[in-house]
Coordinates of C-alpha atoms in Angstrom, one line a residue:
Chain A
M1 CA -19.5 5.3 -23.9
I2 CA -22.5 7.0 -22.4
S3 CA -22.8 6.3 -18.8
M4 CA -25.8 7.6 -16.7
K5 CA -25.4 7.7 -12.9
N6 CA -28.2 7.9 -10.3
I7 CA -30.8 9.5 -12.5
I8 CA -33.8 10.8 -10.7
K9 CA -36.7 12.4 -12.6
K10 CA -39.9 13.6 -11.0
Y11 CA -43.2 14.7 -12.6
D12 CA -45.4 16.7 -10.2
G13 CA -43.5 15.2 -7.3
K14 CA -43.9 11.6 -8.5
E15 CA -40.6 9.8 -9.3
V16 CA -40.7 8.3 -12.7
L17 CA -37.0 7.5 -12.8
K18 CA -35.8 6.2 -9.4
D19 CA -32.1 6.4 -9.2
I20 CA -31.2 4.7 -12.4
S21 CA -27.6 4.0 -13.4
V22 CA -26.9 2.5 -16.8
D23 CA -24.1 2.3 -19.4
F24 CA -24.6 2.4 -23.1
P25 CA -21.5 1.0 -24.8
E26 CA -20.0 2.6 -28.0
G27 CA -20.5 0.8 -31.3
K28 CA -23.3 -1.3 -29.9
T29 CA -27.0 -1.4 -30.1
S30 CA -28.7 -1.1 -26.7
V31 CA -32.4 -1.7 -26.4
I32 CA -34.5 -0.3 -23.6
L33 CA -37.6 -2.4 -22.9
G34 CA -40.4 -2.1 -20.4
P35 CA -44.1 -1.7 -20.0
S36 CA -45.9 1.5 -20.9
G37 CA -45.3 4.3 -18.5
S38 CA -42.2 2.6 -17.1
G39 CA -40.0 5.6 -17.8
K40 CA -38.1 4.2 -20.7
S41 CA -38.8 7.1 -23.1
T42 CA -38.0 9.6 -20.2
L43 CA -34.7 7.9 -19.7
L44 CA -33.9 8.1 -23.4
R45 CA -35.0 11.7 -23.7
S46 CA -32.8 12.7 -20.7
I47 CA -29.7 11.8 -22.7
D48 CA -30.7 14.4 -25.3
L49 CA -31.9 16.9 -22.7
L50 CA -35.4 16.9 -24.0
V51 CA -36.2 15.9 -20.5
R52 CA -34.2 17.4 -17.6
P53 CA -33.9 15.0 -14.6
E54 CA -33.7 16.5 -11.2
S55 CA -30.4 14.9 -10.4
G56 CA -27.9 12.5 -11.8
V57 CA -24.8 12.6 -14.0
L58 CA -24.5 12.1 -17.7
N59 CA -21.0 10.9 -18.7
F60 CA -19.5 10.8 -22.1
S61 CA -16.0 9.6 -22.7
D62 CA -14.6 13.1 -22.7
F63 CA -17.2 15.2 -20.9
S64 CA -19.8 14.9 -18.2
Y65 CA -22.8 16.9 -17.1
N66 CA -24.5 17.0 -13.8
Y67 CA -28.3 17.4 -14.3
A68 CA -28.7 19.2 -11.0
E69 CA -26.5 22.1 -12.3
S70 CA -27.9 24.8 -14.6
L71 CA -27.3 24.0 -18.2
S72 CA -25.1 26.4 -20.2
K73 CA -25.8 26.8 -23.9
K74 CA -22.3 25.5 -24.7
D75 CA -22.9 22.3 -22.7
S76 CA -26.3 21.7 -24.3
M77 CA -24.9 22.2 -27.7
R78 CA -22.0 19.8 -26.9
I79 CA -24.4 17.1 -25.7
R80 CA -26.8 17.5 -28.5
Q81 CA -24.0 17.2 -31.1
K82 CA -23.0 13.8 -29.6
T83 CA -26.5 12.5 -29.9
S84 CA -29.5 12.7 -32.3
M85 CA -33.0 11.6 -31.7
V86 CA -35.4 9.7 -34.0
F87 CA -39.0 10.0 -32.9
Q88 CA -42.0 7.7 -32.8
N89 CA -43.9 10.1 -35.2
W90 CA -40.7 11.1 -37.0
N91 CA -41.4 14.8 -36.5
L92 CA -40.1 15.9 -39.9
F93 CA -40.4 19.6 -40.6
P94 CA -43.5 19.7 -42.8
N95 CA -42.6 23.1 -44.4
L96 CA -39.3 21.8 -45.7
T97 CA -38.6 19.4 -48.6
V98 CA -37.0 16.1 -47.9
L99 CA -33.5 17.4 -48.8
K100 CA -34.0 20.5 -46.7
N101 CA -35.1 18.5 -43.7
I102 CA -31.8 16.7 -43.8
T103 CA -29.5 19.6 -44.6
E104 CA -31.1 22.4 -42.4
A105 CA -29.2 21.3 -39.3
P106 CA -25.8 20.6 -40.9
V107 CA -25.9 24.0 -42.6
N108 CA -27.2 26.0 -39.6
V109 CA -25.7 24.2 -36.7
L110 CA -22.5 22.6 -38.1
K111 CA -22.0 25.5 -40.5
M112 CA -21.5 23.2 -43.4
S113 CA -21.8 24.6 -46.9
Q114 CA -25.2 23.9 -48.6
D115 CA -23.4 22.0 -51.4
E116 CA -21.5 19.8 -48.9
A117 CA -24.7 19.2 -46.9
N118 CA -26.6 18.3 -50.1
K119 CA -24.0 15.8 -50.9
V120 CA -24.1 14.2 -47.5
A121 CA -27.9 14.2 -47.6
R122 CA -28.1 12.6 -51.1
D123 CA -25.6 9.8 -50.0
L124 CA -27.8 9.1 -47.0
L125 CA -31.1 9.1 -49.1
D126 CA -29.4 6.8 -51.5
K127 CA -28.6 4.4 -48.7
V128 CA -32.2 4.2 -47.5
G129 CA -33.5 3.9 -51.1
L130 CA -35.2 7.3 -51.3
A131 CA -32.9 9.2 -53.6
E132 CA -35.6 10.2 -56.0
Y133 CA -37.8 11.8 -53.2
E134 CA -35.5 14.7 -52.3
D135 CA -37.8 17.4 -53.6
R136 CA -41.0 16.1 -52.1
Y137 CA -42.6 17.4 -48.9
P138 CA -43.0 15.0 -46.0
S139 CA -46.8 15.0 -46.3
Q140 CA -46.4 13.4 -49.7
L141 CA -44.7 10.3 -48.3
S142 CA -45.7 7.3 -46.3
G143 CA -44.9 6.9 -42.7
G144 CA -42.2 4.4 -43.4
Q145 CA -40.6 6.7 -45.9
Q146 CA -40.8 9.6 -43.5
Q147 CA -39.2 7.6 -40.7
R148 CA -36.3 6.6 -43.0
I149 CA -35.8 10.3 -43.8
S150 CA -35.8 11.2 -40.2
I151 CA -33.1 8.6 -39.7
C152 CA -31.1 10.3 -42.5
R153 CA -31.7 13.6 -40.8
A154 CA -30.2 12.3 -37.5
L155 CA -27.3 10.6 -39.3
A156 CA -26.5 13.8 -41.3
M157 CA -25.4 15.5 -38.0
D158 CA -22.8 12.7 -37.6
P159 CA -23.6 12.1 -33.9
D160 CA -21.8 9.6 -31.8
Y161 CA -25.1 8.0 -30.8
I162 CA -28.5 7.7 -32.5
L163 CA -31.3 7.6 -30.0
L164 CA -34.6 6.0 -31.3
D165 CA -37.8 6.5 -29.3
E166 CA -40.2 3.7 -30.5
P167 CA -39.2 4.3 -34.1
T168 CA -41.6 1.8 -35.6
S169 CA -44.6 2.0 -33.2
A170 CA -46.6 4.1 -35.5
L171 CA -46.0 2.0 -38.6
D172 CA -47.8 -1.0 -40.1
P173 CA -45.8 -4.2 -40.2
E174 CA -44.6 -3.9 -43.8
L175 CA -43.4 -0.3 -43.3
E176 CA -42.0 -1.3 -40.0
T177 CA -39.8 -3.9 -41.6
Q178 CA -38.4 -1.4 -44.1
V179 CA -37.3 0.8 -41.2
L180 CA -36.0 -2.1 -39.1
K181 CA -33.9 -3.4 -41.9
I182 CA -32.2 0.0 -42.1
L183 CA -31.6 0.0 -38.3
E184 CA -30.2 -3.5 -38.6
E185 CA -27.8 -2.3 -41.4
M186 CA -26.7 0.6 -39.1
A187 CA -26.1 -1.8 -36.3
K188 CA -23.9 -4.0 -38.5
D189 CA -21.9 -0.9 -39.5
G190 CA -21.1 -0.3 -35.8
Q191 CA -23.3 2.7 -35.3
S192 CA -23.9 3.3 -31.6
M193 CA -27.6 3.2 -31.0
I194 CA -30.0 3.3 -28.1
I195 CA -33.5 2.1 -29.0
V196 CA -36.7 2.1 -27.1
T197 CA -38.9 -0.5 -28.8
H198 CA -41.7 -2.9 -28.4
N199 CA -40.5 -5.1 -31.2
M200 CA -39.1 -8.2 -29.4
E201 CA -38.0 -9.9 -32.6
F202 CA -35.9 -6.8 -33.5
A203 CA -34.5 -6.6 -29.9
R204 CA -33.6 -10.2 -30.0
L205 CA -32.0 -10.2 -33.4
V206 CA -30.2 -6.9 -33.5
S207 CA -29.4 -5.6 -30.0
D208 CA -26.2 -6.3 -28.0
K209 CA -27.6 -5.4 -24.6
I210 CA -31.0 -5.0 -23.0
V211 CA -32.1 -2.7 -20.3
F212 CA -35.4 -3.6 -18.8
I213 CA -37.2 -0.8 -16.8
E214 CA -40.3 -1.1 -14.8
D215 CA -41.9 1.6 -12.6
G216 CA -38.8 3.8 -13.0
E217 CA -36.5 1.1 -11.8
K218 CA -33.9 -0.9 -13.6
V219 CA -35.0 -4.6 -13.5
Y220 CA -32.5 -6.0 -16.0
D221 CA -29.3 -4.8 -17.5
G222 CA -27.2 -7.3 -19.5
A223 CA -26.6 -9.2 -22.6
T224 CA -29.5 -9.8 -25.0
N225 CA -29.0 -13.6 -25.1
D226 CA -29.3 -13.9 -21.4
F227 CA -32.5 -11.8 -21.3
F228 CA -34.3 -14.1 -23.7
E229 CA -32.7 -17.4 -22.8
N230 CA -32.7 -17.1 -19.0
P231 CA -35.5 -14.7 -18.1
T232 CA -36.4 -14.0 -14.5
P233 CA -40.0 -14.7 -13.6
R234 CA -40.9 -11.0 -14.1
I235 CA -39.3 -10.8 -17.5
K236 CA -41.1 -14.1 -18.4
D237 CA -44.4 -12.5 -17.4
F238 CA -43.6 -9.4 -19.5
L239 CA -42.6 -11.4 -22.6
A240 CA -45.6 -13.7 -22.2
G241 CA -47.9 -10.6 -21.8
I242 CA -46.9 -9.2 -25.2
S243 CA -46.9 -12.5 -27.1
L244 CA -49.9 -14.4 -28.4
D245 CA -47.9 -17.6 -28.4
P246 CA -46.6 -18.5 -24.9
N247 CA -44.6 -21.4 -26.2
K248 CA -42.4 -19.0 -28.1
I249 CA -41.0 -17.6 -24.9
N250 CA -40.8 -20.8 -22.8
K251 CA -38.9 -22.9 -25.2
Chain B
M1 CA -77.6 59.1 -61.4
W2 CA -74.6 58.2 -63.5
H3 CA -73.8 61.8 -63.8
I4 CA -73.6 62.2 -60.0
I5 CA -71.5 59.1 -59.7
I6 CA -69.1 60.2 -62.5
T7 CA -68.7 63.7 -61.0
S8 CA -68.1 62.6 -57.5
L9 CA -66.0 59.4 -58.1
P10 CA -62.7 61.2 -58.9
E11 CA -62.8 63.1 -55.6
M12 CA -63.5 59.9 -53.7
L13 CA -60.8 57.9 -55.5
V14 CA -58.3 60.6 -54.7
A15 CA -59.3 60.4 -51.0
M16 CA -59.0 56.6 -51.2
V17 CA -55.5 56.7 -52.7
Q18 CA -54.3 59.5 -50.6
Y19 CA -55.6 58.5 -47.2
T20 CA -57.7 55.3 -47.0
I21 CA -55.2 52.9 -48.6
P22 CA -52.0 54.4 -47.2
L23 CA -53.5 54.6 -43.7
A24 CA -54.5 50.9 -43.9
I25 CA -51.2 49.7 -45.3
I26 CA -48.9 51.7 -43.0
A27 CA -51.0 50.9 -39.9
F28 CA -51.1 47.2 -40.8
I29 CA -47.3 47.0 -41.3
F30 CA -46.6 48.7 -37.9
G31 CA -49.4 46.7 -36.3
L32 CA -47.9 43.5 -37.6
I33 CA -44.5 44.4 -36.3
L34 CA -45.9 45.2 -32.9
A35 CA -48.0 42.0 -33.0
V36 CA -45.1 39.8 -33.7
L37 CA -43.0 41.4 -30.9
T38 CA -45.9 41.2 -28.4
A39 CA -46.7 37.6 -29.3
L40 CA -43.0 36.5 -28.9
I41 CA -42.7 38.3 -25.6
K42 CA -45.8 36.4 -24.4
F43 CA -44.9 33.1 -26.1
I44 CA -41.2 32.6 -25.3
E45 CA -40.4 31.4 -21.8
P46 CA -37.4 33.3 -20.4
S47 CA -34.3 31.3 -19.6
E48 CA -33.4 30.7 -15.9
N49 CA -30.7 33.3 -16.0
K50 CA -32.0 36.0 -13.7
A51 CA -30.4 38.9 -15.7
I52 CA -32.7 37.9 -18.6
K53 CA -35.7 36.5 -16.6
Y54 CA -36.8 39.6 -14.7
P55 CA -36.5 42.1 -17.5
W56 CA -38.4 39.6 -19.6
L57 CA -41.2 39.3 -17.1
V58 CA -41.5 43.1 -16.9
L59 CA -41.7 43.2 -20.7
R60 CA -44.4 40.5 -20.6
A61 CA -46.4 42.5 -18.0
I62 CA -46.2 45.5 -20.4
A63 CA -47.3 43.4 -23.3
N64 CA -50.3 42.0 -21.3
F65 CA -51.3 45.5 -20.3
Y66 CA -51.1 46.8 -23.8
V67 CA -53.2 44.0 -25.3
W68 CA -55.7 44.4 -22.5
V69 CA -56.1 48.2 -22.9
F70 CA -56.5 48.1 -26.7
R71 CA -58.9 45.2 -26.7
S72 CA -61.0 46.6 -23.9
T73 CA -61.7 50.1 -25.3
P74 CA -63.4 51.2 -28.5
L75 CA -61.2 52.1 -31.4
L76 CA -63.1 55.4 -31.9
V77 CA -62.4 56.4 -28.3
Q78 CA -58.8 55.4 -28.7
L79 CA -58.5 57.7 -31.7
F80 CA -60.2 60.6 -29.8
I81 CA -57.8 60.2 -26.9
I82 CA -54.8 60.2 -29.1
F83 CA -55.9 63.1 -31.3
F84 CA -58.1 65.3 -29.1
G85 CA -56.9 64.2 -25.6
L86 CA -53.1 64.1 -25.8
P87 CA -52.9 67.9 -26.6
N88 CA -54.0 68.4 -23.0
I89 CA -50.6 67.1 -21.9
G90 CA -48.8 68.9 -24.6
V91 CA -48.7 66.2 -27.3
Q92 CA -50.1 67.7 -30.4
L93 CA -50.2 65.2 -33.3
D94 CA -50.8 65.6 -37.0
P95 CA -54.1 63.9 -37.7
F96 CA -52.6 61.4 -40.1
I97 CA -49.9 60.5 -37.5
A98 CA -52.5 60.2 -34.8
A99 CA -54.5 57.9 -37.0
V100 CA -51.5 55.7 -37.8
I101 CA -50.7 55.4 -34.2
G102 CA -54.2 54.6 -33.2
F103 CA -54.8 52.0 -35.9
S104 CA -51.4 50.4 -35.5
L105 CA -51.8 50.0 -31.8
N106 CA -55.3 48.6 -32.1
T107 CA -54.4 46.2 -34.9
G108 CA -51.2 45.1 -33.1
A109 CA -53.2 44.2 -30.0
Y110 CA -55.6 41.9 -31.8
A111 CA -53.1 40.5 -34.3
S112 CA -50.7 39.6 -31.4
E113 CA -53.2 37.1 -30.1
T114 CA -53.6 35.7 -33.6
I115 CA -49.9 35.2 -34.0
R116 CA -49.5 33.8 -30.5
S117 CA -52.2 31.2 -31.1
A118 CA -50.5 30.3 -34.4
L119 CA -47.2 29.8 -32.6
L120 CA -49.0 27.7 -30.0
S121 CA -50.6 25.5 -32.7
V122 CA -47.2 24.3 -34.0
P123 CA -46.7 21.0 -32.1
Q124 CA -44.1 20.6 -29.4
D125 CA -42.7 17.7 -31.5
Q126 CA -41.3 20.3 -33.9
W127 CA -39.4 22.0 -31.1
D128 CA -38.1 18.6 -29.9
A129 CA -36.9 17.7 -33.4
A130 CA -35.1 21.0 -33.8
F131 CA -33.5 20.9 -30.4
T132 CA -32.2 17.4 -30.9
L133 CA -30.5 18.6 -34.1
G134 CA -28.8 21.3 -32.1
F135 CA -30.9 24.3 -33.2
S136 CA -31.0 27.2 -30.8
T137 CA -34.4 28.6 -29.7
K138 CA -33.9 31.5 -32.1
Q139 CA -33.0 29.3 -35.0
T140 CA -36.0 27.0 -34.3
L141 CA -38.3 29.9 -34.3
M142 CA -37.0 31.5 -37.4
K143 CA -36.5 28.3 -39.5
I144 CA -39.1 25.9 -38.3
I145 CA -41.9 27.4 -36.1
L146 CA -42.6 30.8 -37.7
P147 CA -42.9 29.5 -41.3
Q148 CA -45.5 27.0 -40.1
A149 CA -47.2 29.6 -37.9
V150 CA -47.5 32.1 -40.8
R151 CA -49.7 29.6 -42.7
I152 CA -52.0 29.2 -39.8
A153 CA -52.2 32.9 -39.0
L154 CA -52.9 34.0 -42.6
P155 CA -56.7 33.7 -42.6
P156 CA -57.3 35.5 -39.3
L157 CA -54.7 38.1 -40.1
S158 CA -56.5 38.7 -43.4
N159 CA -59.6 39.3 -41.3
S160 CA -57.7 42.0 -39.3
F161 CA -56.5 43.7 -42.4
I162 CA -59.9 43.8 -44.0
S163 CA -61.4 45.1 -40.8
L164 CA -58.7 47.8 -40.7
V165 CA -59.5 49.0 -44.2
K166 CA -63.1 49.6 -43.2
D167 CA -62.2 51.0 -39.8
T168 CA -60.1 53.7 -41.5
S169 CA -63.5 55.4 -42.1
L170 CA -63.4 56.3 -38.4
A171 CA -60.5 58.6 -39.2
S172 CA -63.0 61.0 -40.6
S173 CA -63.9 61.8 -37.0
I174 CA -60.4 63.1 -36.4
T175 CA -60.5 65.5 -39.3
I176 CA -58.9 63.3 -41.9
L177 CA -60.3 63.7 -45.5
E178 CA -60.4 60.0 -46.2
M179 CA -62.9 58.4 -48.5
F180 CA -66.0 58.3 -46.2
Q181 CA -65.4 61.9 -45.1
V182 CA -65.3 63.0 -48.7
S183 CA -68.5 61.2 -49.5
Q184 CA -70.2 63.0 -46.5
Q185 CA -68.9 66.4 -47.9
I186 CA -70.3 65.6 -51.4
T187 CA -73.6 64.5 -49.9
A188 CA -73.8 67.9 -48.1
K189 CA -73.8 69.5 -51.5
N190 CA -75.9 67.2 -53.6
F191 CA -78.3 65.8 -51.0
Q192 CA -78.0 62.3 -52.3
P193 CA -77.0 60.3 -49.2
L194 CA -78.3 56.9 -50.4
L195 CA -76.3 57.1 -53.6
M196 CA -73.2 58.6 -52.1
Y197 CA -72.9 56.3 -49.1
T198 CA -73.7 53.3 -51.3
L199 CA -70.9 54.4 -53.6
A200 CA -68.5 54.6 -50.6
A201 CA -69.6 51.2 -49.5
A202 CA -69.0 49.8 -52.9
L203 CA -65.5 51.3 -53.0
Y204 CA -64.6 49.7 -49.7
A205 CA -66.0 46.4 -51.0
I206 CA -63.8 46.6 -54.0
I207 CA -60.6 47.0 -51.9
C208 CA -61.7 44.2 -49.5
S209 CA -62.4 41.9 -52.5
L210 CA -58.9 42.5 -53.8
L211 CA -57.6 41.6 -50.3
T212 CA -59.6 38.5 -50.2
W213 CA -58.1 37.5 -53.5
L214 CA -54.6 38.3 -52.1
Q215 CA -55.4 36.1 -49.1
H216 CA -56.3 33.1 -51.3
Y217 CA -53.1 33.6 -53.3
L218 CA -50.9 33.7 -50.2
E219 CA -52.7 30.8 -48.6
K220 CA -52.0 28.7 -51.7
R221 CA -48.4 29.8 -51.6
T222 CA -47.8 29.0 -48.0
S223 CA -49.7 25.7 -48.1
R224 CA -47.6 24.1 -50.8
Y225 CA -46.4 21.5 -48.3
V226 CA -49.7 20.5 -47.0
K227 CA -51.3 17.3 -48.1
G228 CA -54.2 17.8 -50.6
S229 CA -53.1 21.4 -51.5
E230 CA -52.7 22.0 -55.2
A231 CA -49.0 22.5 -55.5

């Protein structure tokens, strides 16, 4: 379980996360929703220390870290090995082949042998249907393929949690579906995931819990069914605002 | 005319091989090492640990001062200070050593900014991706950032190297018998300045053309991963 307590993050004196506390259960898929600029990506990035909140506590089952304290290398390594991030623009390393993109961290960080890392990487590539692309460079692949590879890269580190920051926002619908199917597969396998997304269909079908954030405050934190079946007026507004068909929400 | 060229060419080629080329290569290697160190000192933000932070900020101030001094003063004046000036405070240098020091420091100052801008041009996204995988700052630099920065720095660094080759002609003023100095000496005997200096110019052009070709080759090699490159 990842449990965040009283997270406060400021940019230039302005609070973008206002005392947020939230739990992300193990083996489940949690989705963070909210309008643009609500602080959802900031919250997600805080878990991986890409953003450092001013205060608050990050608890794992066996370890906790207080953001107000200075961060030792050991702690940051420990936290980053528990989590791995998948980015909106996938952020693959353009100078490395597909295989190297996936094996570079296991070899250099986990000190795995290159052979062993290759095997792990090939198994993962096989799962996402990209086995024959291992010698290509990222620029030779489509966005959907690159995102699938970046998911492999995250999985190769065998983290407890995969964090996904709008993983399909930069993809066209067909490529988006390819990626979402893989995430759905991972969810079924019991991979712990925390996803920031704008895809409501995916959130509704795949996630176990929803956290709705607006203006840096938590507005909803509960089961996915409840969120869509019994929305509060504000959530109704939000859902109506991103849908072309109002009847879809108010059924 | 051909007779003059053929009789003076060997002497000039010897000067080229003995001084011009070694001076350019040695100074470029030292300059590049200095440039990378200077660029990293200016580029990397020190950790919050005070034992590292303050010495780092001192180093950075030195790096800034160094780049400022060598970009703000003429190369010829720098060479004069090192070779003719330093003996006044008891530092007597061999002319070749003085030239290597001058050219290295000058090249290093310019190239450090080239390398720093190349480092800055690699997107923050790449750092984020490396950090989330658990890479340290050093690993991220060595494995991810520098290899990408090299590709970007290659054309402007080639500029620096080509300039350096031609600037070695300034070493003639601190008594080094490099190619241009030899052409002046031959001119003094045969009174053919147009021919001799054109010949010297042609020899510099040949070296620089070879370097341009080398640049294209290296660019191709380091751009294998870029879309649209022929790989």
